[in-house]
Coordinates of C-alpha atoms and ligand atoms in Angstrom, one line a residue:
X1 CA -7.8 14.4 9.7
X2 CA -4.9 16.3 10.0
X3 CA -2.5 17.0 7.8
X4 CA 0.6 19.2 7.2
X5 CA -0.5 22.7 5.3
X6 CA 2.0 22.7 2.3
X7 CA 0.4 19.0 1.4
X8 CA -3.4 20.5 1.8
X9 CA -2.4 23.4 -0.2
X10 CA -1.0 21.3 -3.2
X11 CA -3.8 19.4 -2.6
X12 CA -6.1 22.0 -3.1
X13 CA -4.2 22.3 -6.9
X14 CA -2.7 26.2 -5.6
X15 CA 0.6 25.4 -5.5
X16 CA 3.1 22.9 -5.8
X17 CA 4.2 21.2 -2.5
X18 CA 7.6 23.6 -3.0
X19 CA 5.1 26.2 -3.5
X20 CA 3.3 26.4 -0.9
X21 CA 5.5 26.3 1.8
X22 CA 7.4 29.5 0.5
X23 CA 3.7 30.7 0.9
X24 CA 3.4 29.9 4.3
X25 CA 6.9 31.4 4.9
X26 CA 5.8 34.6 3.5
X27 CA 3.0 34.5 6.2
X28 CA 0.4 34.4 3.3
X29 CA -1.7 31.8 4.5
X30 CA -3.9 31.7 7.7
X31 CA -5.5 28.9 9.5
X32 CA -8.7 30.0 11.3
X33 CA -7.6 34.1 11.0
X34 CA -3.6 33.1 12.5
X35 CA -1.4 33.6 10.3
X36 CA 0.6 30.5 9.8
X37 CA 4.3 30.9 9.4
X38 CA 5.7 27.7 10.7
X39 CA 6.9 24.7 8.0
X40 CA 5.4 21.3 9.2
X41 CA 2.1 22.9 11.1
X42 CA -0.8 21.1 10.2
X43 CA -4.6 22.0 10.0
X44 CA -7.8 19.7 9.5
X45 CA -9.7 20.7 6.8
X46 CA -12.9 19.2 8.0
X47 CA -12.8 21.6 10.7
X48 CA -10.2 24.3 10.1
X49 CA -11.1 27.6 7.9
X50 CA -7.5 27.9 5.7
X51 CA -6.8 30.6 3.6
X52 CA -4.0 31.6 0.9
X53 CA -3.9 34.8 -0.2
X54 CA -6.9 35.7 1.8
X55 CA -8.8 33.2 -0.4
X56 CA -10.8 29.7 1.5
X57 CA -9.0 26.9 0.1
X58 CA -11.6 24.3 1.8
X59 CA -14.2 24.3 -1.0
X60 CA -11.3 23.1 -3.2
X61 CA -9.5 20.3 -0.9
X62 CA -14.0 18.9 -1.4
X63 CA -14.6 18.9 -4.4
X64 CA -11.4 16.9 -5.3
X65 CA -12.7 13.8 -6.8
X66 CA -11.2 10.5 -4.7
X67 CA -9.4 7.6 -7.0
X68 CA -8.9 3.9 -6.5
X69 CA -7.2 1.8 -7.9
X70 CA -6.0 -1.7 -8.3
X71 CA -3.2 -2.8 -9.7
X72 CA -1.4 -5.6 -10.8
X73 CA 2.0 -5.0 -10.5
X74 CA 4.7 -6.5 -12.5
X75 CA 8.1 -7.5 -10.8
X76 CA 10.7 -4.5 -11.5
X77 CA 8.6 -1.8 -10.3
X78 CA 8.9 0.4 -6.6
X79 CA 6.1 0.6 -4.6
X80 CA 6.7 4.1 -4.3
X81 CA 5.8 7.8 -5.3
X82 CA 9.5 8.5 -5.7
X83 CA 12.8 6.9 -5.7
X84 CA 16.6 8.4 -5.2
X85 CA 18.1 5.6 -7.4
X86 CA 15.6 6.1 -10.5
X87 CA 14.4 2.9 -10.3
X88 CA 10.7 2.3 -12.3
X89 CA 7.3 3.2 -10.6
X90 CA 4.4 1.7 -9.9
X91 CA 2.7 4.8 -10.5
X92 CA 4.3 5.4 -14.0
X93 CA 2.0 2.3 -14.7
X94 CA -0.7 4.8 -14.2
X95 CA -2.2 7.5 -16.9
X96 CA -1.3 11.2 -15.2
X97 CA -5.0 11.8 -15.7
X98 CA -5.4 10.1 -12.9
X99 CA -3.7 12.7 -10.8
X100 CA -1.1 11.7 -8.2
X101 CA -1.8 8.8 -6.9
X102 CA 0.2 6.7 -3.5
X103 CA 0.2 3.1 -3.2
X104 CA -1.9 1.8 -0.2
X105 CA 0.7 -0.8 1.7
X106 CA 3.8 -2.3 0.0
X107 CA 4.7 -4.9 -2.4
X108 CA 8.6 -6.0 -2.5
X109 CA 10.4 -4.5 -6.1
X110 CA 10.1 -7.9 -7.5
X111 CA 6.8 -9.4 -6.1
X112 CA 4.1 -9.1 -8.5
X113 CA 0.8 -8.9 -7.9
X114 CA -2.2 -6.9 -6.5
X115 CA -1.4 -3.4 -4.4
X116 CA -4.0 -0.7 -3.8
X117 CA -3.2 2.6 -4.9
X118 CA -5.3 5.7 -4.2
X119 CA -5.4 9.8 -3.7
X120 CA -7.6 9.2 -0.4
X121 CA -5.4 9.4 3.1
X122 CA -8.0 8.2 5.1
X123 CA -8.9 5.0 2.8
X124 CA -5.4 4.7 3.6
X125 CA -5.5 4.7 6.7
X126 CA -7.8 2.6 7.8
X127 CA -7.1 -0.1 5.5
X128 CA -3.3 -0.3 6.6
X129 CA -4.5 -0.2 10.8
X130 CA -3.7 -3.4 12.0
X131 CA -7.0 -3.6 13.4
X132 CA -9.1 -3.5 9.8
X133 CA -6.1 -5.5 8.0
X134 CA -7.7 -7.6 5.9
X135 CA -6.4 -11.5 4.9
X136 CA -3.7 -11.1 2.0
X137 CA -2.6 -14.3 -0.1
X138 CA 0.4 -15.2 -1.9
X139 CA 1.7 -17.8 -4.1
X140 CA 5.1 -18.5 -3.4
X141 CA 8.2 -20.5 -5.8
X142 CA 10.6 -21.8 -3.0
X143 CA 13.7 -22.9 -4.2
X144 CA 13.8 -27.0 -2.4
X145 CA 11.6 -28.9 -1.4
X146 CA 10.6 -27.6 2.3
X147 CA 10.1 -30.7 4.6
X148 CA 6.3 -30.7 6.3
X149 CA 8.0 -29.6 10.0
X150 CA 9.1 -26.6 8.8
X151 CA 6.0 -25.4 6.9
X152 CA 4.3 -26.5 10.1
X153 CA 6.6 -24.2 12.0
X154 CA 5.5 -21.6 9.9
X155 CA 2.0 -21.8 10.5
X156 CA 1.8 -22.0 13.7
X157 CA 4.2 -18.7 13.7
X158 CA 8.0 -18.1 13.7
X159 CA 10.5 -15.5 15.3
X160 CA 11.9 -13.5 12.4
X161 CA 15.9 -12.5 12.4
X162 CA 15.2 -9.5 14.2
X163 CA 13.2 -10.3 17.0
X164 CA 9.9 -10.2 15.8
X165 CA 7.3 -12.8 15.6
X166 CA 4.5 -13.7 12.8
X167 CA 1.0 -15.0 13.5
X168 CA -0.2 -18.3 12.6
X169 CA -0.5 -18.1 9.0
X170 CA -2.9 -20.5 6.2
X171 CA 0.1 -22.5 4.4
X172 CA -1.0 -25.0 1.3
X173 CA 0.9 -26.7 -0.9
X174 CA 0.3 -26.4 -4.4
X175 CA 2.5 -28.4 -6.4
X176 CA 6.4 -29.7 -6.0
X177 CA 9.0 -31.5 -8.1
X178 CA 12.6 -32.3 -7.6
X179 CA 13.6 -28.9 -7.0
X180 CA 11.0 -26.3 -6.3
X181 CA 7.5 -26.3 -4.6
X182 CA 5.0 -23.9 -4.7
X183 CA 2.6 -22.5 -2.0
X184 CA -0.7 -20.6 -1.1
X185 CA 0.7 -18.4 1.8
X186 CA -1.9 -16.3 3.5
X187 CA -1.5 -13.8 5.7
X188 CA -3.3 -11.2 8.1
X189 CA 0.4 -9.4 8.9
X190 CA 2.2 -7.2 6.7
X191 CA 5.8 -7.4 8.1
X192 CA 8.6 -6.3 5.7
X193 CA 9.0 -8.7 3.1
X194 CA 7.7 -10.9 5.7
X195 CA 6.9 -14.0 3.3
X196 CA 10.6 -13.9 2.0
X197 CA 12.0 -14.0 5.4
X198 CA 9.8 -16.5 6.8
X199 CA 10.8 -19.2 4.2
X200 CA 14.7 -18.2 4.5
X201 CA 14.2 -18.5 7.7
X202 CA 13.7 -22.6 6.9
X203 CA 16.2 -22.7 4.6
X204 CA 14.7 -21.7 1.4
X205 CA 14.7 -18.8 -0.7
X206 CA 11.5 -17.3 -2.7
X207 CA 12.1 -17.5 -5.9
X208 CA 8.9 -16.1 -7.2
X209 CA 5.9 -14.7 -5.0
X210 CA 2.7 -13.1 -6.3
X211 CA -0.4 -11.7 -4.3
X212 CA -3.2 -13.1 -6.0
X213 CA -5.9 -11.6 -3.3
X214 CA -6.1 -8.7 -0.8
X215 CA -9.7 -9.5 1.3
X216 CA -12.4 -10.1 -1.1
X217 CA -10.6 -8.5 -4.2
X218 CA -8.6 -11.3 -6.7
X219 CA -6.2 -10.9 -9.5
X220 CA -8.9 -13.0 -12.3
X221 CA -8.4 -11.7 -15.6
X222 CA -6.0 -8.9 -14.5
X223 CA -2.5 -8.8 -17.0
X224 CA 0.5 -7.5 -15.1
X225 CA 0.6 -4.0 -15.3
X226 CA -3.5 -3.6 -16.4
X227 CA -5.4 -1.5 -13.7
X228 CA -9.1 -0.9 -12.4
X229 CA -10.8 1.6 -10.4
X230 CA -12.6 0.2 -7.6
X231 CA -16.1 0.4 -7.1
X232 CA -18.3 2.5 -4.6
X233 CA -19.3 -0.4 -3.2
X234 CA -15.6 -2.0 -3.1
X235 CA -14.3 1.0 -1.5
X236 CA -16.9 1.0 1.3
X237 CA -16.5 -2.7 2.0
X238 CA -12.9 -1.9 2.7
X239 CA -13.3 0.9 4.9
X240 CA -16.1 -1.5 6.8
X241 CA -14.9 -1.9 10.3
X242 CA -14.1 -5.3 11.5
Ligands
URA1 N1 5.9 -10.6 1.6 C1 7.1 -10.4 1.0 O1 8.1 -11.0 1.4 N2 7.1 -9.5 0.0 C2 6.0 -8.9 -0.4 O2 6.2 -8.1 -1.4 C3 4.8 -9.1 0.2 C4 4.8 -10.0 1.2

């Protein structure tokens, strides 16, 4: 796959990101014998030769050990690597031993729940394609009592506020009283806090919403904020195409 040089290179553990592309504007790094001067170019290192300082860096971007991880994130945390307003991470729930890690998809700041994070682009990849998307469910706190015509609307698919519509979606009630009900939402989609918006879009607001399972992976006996790596065999049944 390819990728941008100044990322490979950090990758590689030469040089911070910063780094390396005052390397590559110093003409000190080559991509199969060319020198390389230009910010942004990209090479693949499965089948590019790259070298800083006359030295291969390919041996380097190999050997790099590949993390996964699941979390479960607390509400209050950014499903993010870095954030302008200082807001809490979800990879400050991590131990820096890990090495940096990115989270695979996106969970809202104050959904809680499972999200994938890992150091591997292509897991990434090919787990967020829309074609290898596996089925993600919720459980959702509306405020109300929806009536059964709207959640029917929304399992047989709505048009969102801006245009856009969802696919028929698995709805089950779990429980309701006076004020609140809760539900089992679950989804193949991933549109932008699409859960929220499609039960505003009947008149009630989420009040609480958890993902409780992403494909064959579930949230039993994970606290809020406790971690696991994935296994092997985990990883490959996610990267299994569909
Ligand atoms: N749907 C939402 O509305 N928010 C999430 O975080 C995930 C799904």
């Amino acid at each position: 796959m390819e990728q941008r040089l100044q990322k490979l290179i950090a990758a590689a553990g030469i040089a911070s990101r910063r780094h390396a592309e005052e390397l590559i504007a110093a003409g000190r790094v080559t991509v199969n014998g060319e020198v390389v001067k230009e910010l942004g170019s990209k090479a693949d290192p499965d089948k590019d030769h790259i070298k800083v300082n006359g030295k291969l860096i390919n041996p380097q971007l190999q050997s790099r050990e590949k993390v996964h991880v699941l979390l479960n994130k607390p509400k209050g945390y950014l499903s993010s690597v870095s954030d302008p307003e200082g807001r809490p991470l979800v990879t400050e729930l991590l131990p820096p031993s890990l090495g940096k890690l990115h989270p695979v998809g996106r969970l809202d700041f104050n959904t809680e729940g499972l999200l994938l994070l890992t150091n591997d682009g292509d897991f990434t990849n090919f787990v967020t394609a829309a074609r290898n998307r596996v089925e993600k469910v919720y459980e959702v706190k509306v405020k109300g009592v929806p009536t059964e015509g709207g959640i029917q609307r929304l399992r047989r698919g709505v048009t969102l506020e801006d245009g856009t519509r969802t696919a028929p979606a698995k709805i089950k009630k779990l429980n309701e009283t006076q004020t609140n009900a809760w539900y089992e939402v679950s989804l193949h989609q991933g549109r932008n806090q699409q859960v929220r918006r499609m039960f505003e879009l009947i008149g009630h607001s989420v009040l609480k919403l958890r993902r409780v399972r992403i494909g064959f992976l579930t949230d039993e006996k994970m606290k809020p904020g406790s971690w696991r790596f994935l296994s092997p065999g985990e990883v490959a049944r996610l990267m299994k195409k569909r």
